[in-house]
Coordinates of C-alpha atoms in Angstrom, one line a residue:
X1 CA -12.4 -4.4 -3.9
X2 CA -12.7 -8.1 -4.5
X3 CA -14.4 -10.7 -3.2
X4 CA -12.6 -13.4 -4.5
X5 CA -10.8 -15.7 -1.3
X6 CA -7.5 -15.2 0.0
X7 CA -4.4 -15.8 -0.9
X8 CA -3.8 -13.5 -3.2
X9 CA -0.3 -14.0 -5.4
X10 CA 2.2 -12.1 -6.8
X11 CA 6.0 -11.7 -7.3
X12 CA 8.9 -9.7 -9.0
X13 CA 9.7 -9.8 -13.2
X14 CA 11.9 -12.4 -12.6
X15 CA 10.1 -14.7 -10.8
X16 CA 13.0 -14.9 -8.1
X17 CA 10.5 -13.7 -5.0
X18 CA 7.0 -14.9 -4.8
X19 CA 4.5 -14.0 -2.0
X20 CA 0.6 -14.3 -1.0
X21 CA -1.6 -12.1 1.1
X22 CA -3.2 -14.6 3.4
X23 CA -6.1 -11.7 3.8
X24 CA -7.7 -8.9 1.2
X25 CA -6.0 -5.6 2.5
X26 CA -7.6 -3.1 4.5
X27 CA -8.0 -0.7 1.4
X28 CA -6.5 0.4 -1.9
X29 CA -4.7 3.7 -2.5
X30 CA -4.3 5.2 -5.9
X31 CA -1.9 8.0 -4.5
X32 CA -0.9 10.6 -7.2
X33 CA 1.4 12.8 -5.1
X34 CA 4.6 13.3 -7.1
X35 CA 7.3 10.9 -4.8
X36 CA 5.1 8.2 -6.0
X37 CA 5.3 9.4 -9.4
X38 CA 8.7 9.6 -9.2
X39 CA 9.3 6.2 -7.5
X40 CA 6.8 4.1 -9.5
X41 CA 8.0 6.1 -12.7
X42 CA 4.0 5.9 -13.6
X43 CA 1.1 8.5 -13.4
X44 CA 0.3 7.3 -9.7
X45 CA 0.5 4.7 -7.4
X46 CA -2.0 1.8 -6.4
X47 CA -0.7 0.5 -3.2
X48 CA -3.2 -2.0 -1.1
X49 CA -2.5 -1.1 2.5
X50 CA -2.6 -4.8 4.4
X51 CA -0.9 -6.0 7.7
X52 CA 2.8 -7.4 7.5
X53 CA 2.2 -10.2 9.3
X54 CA -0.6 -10.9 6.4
X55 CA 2.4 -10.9 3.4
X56 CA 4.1 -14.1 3.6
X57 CA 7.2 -14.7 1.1
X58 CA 6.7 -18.2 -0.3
X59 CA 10.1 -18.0 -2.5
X60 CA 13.4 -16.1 -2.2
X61 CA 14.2 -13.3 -0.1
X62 CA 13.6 -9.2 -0.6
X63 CA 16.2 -6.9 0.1
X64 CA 15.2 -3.4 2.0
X65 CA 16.0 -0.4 0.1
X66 CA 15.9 2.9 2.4
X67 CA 14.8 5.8 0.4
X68 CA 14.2 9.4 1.0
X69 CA 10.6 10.8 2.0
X70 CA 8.9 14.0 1.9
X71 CA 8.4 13.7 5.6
X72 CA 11.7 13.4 5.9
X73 CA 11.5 10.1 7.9
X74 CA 12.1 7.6 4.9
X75 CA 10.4 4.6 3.6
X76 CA 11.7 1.1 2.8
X77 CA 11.3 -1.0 -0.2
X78 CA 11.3 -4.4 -0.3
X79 CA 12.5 -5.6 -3.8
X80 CA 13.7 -8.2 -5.5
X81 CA 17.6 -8.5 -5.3
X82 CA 17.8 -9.6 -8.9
X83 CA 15.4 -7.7 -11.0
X84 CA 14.7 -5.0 -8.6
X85 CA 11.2 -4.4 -8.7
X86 CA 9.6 -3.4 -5.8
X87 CA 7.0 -5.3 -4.3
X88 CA 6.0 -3.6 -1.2
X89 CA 7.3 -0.3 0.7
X90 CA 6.7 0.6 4.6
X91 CA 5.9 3.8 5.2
X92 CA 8.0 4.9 8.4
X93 CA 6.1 8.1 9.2
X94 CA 2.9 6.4 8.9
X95 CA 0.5 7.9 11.5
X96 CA 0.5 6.0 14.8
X97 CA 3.7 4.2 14.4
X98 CA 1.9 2.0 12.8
X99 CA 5.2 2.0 9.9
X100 CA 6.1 -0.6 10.7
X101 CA 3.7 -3.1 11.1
X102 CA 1.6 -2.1 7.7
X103 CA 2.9 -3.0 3.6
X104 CA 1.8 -1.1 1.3
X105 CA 1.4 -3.8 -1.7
X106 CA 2.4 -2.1 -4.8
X107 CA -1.0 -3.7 -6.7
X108 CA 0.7 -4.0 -10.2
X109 CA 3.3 -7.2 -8.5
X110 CA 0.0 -9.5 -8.0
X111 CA -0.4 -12.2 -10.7
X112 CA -4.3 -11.0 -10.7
X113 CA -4.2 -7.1 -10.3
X114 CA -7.9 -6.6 -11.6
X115 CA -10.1 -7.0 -8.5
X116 CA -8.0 -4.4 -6.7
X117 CA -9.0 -0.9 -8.5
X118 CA -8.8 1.8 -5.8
X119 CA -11.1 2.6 -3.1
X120 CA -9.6 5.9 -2.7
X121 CA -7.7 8.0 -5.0
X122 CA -5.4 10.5 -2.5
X123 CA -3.2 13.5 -3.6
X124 CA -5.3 14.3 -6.7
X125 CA -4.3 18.0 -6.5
X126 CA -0.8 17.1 -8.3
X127 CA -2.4 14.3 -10.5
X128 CA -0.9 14.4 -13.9
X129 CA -3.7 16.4 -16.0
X130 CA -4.4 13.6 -18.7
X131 CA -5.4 11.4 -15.8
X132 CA -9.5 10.8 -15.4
X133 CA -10.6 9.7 -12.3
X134 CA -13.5 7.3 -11.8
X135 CA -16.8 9.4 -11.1
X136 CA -17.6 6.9 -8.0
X137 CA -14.6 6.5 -6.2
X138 CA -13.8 9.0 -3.3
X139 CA -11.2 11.6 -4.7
X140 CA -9.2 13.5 -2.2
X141 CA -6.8 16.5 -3.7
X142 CA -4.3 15.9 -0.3
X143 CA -5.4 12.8 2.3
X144 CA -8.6 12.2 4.0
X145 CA -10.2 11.6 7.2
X146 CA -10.0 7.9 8.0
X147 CA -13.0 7.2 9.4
X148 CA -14.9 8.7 6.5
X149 CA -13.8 6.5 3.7
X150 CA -12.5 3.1 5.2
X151 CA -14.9 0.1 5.9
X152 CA -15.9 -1.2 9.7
X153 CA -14.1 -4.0 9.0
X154 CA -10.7 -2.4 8.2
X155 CA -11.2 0.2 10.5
X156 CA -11.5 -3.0 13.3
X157 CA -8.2 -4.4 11.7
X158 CA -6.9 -0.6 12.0
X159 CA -7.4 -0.7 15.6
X160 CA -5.8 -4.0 16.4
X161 CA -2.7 -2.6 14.5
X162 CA -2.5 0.6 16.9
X163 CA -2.7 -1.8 19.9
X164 CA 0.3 -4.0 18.6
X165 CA 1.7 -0.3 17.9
X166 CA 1.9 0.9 21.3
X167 CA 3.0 -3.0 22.3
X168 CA 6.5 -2.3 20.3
X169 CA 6.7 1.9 21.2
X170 CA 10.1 2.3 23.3

């Protein structure tokens, strides 16, 4: 992952929503299952899992797009309401409740993508064949055990979010 300094900039095709990361995120997915295959329309996924209240909109508005989920719980979209592309989704089944309170930053909206190559690729057992993955970057053919793969750091940032999860649990 980088180590350039926050904030880190992005926005739609358009140009109509702009936001920063006021933080790096807590780690980068490249997730190949096929429902992000299907949604991204592209061979996988890199989402960079950071904490809502880190994603500030600094122009325009996103509108929240409810889709279907293979848990069967859904997920939300934030795009832009002109051109539509999506800039972050919220995964509501996300272990812990922590759905709510986590974006996953859809890596390919930043104006500088580069620094933020995976940390993790996730779901390689229905990776598109013609994909190579990177000989040094963990691999998982389903998910993987947290602990294992995530830094200190984000792990610490993991466990504020669960306490601000059980905060806002009915």
């Amino acid at each position: 992952m980088t180590n350039q300094n926050a904030p880190f900039e992005g926005g739609c095709a358009c140009g109509s929503v702009r936001y920063e990361m006021t933080s790096k995120p807590m780690i980068v997915h490249g997730c190949h299952c096929r429902w992000c295959q299907r949604e991204s329309g592209g061979a996988f996924a890199v989402n960079a899992l950071i904490e809502a209240d880190r994603v500030k909109v600094t122009k325009g508005e996103v509108v929240e797009i409810h889709t279907p989920s293979l848990s069967g719980v859904g997920q939300r979209f934030a795009r832009c309401p002109t051109c539509h592309v999506t800039l972050w989704t919220n995964y509501l089944a996300m272990r812990g409740g922590l759905g709510e309170i986590v974006r996953f930053i859809r890596v390919g909206t930043l104006d500088d993508p580069d620094p933020f190559a995976p940390d993790v690729h996730i779901f390689t057992s229905t990776k598109q064949p013609w994909v190579v993955l990177p000989p040094n970057t963990p691999a998982f053919e389903e998910y993987f055990n947290i602990k294992d793969i995530w830094s200190p750091e984000s792990l610490k940032r993991r466990a504020v979010l669960h306490e601000i999860a059980r905060t806002l649990a009915p």
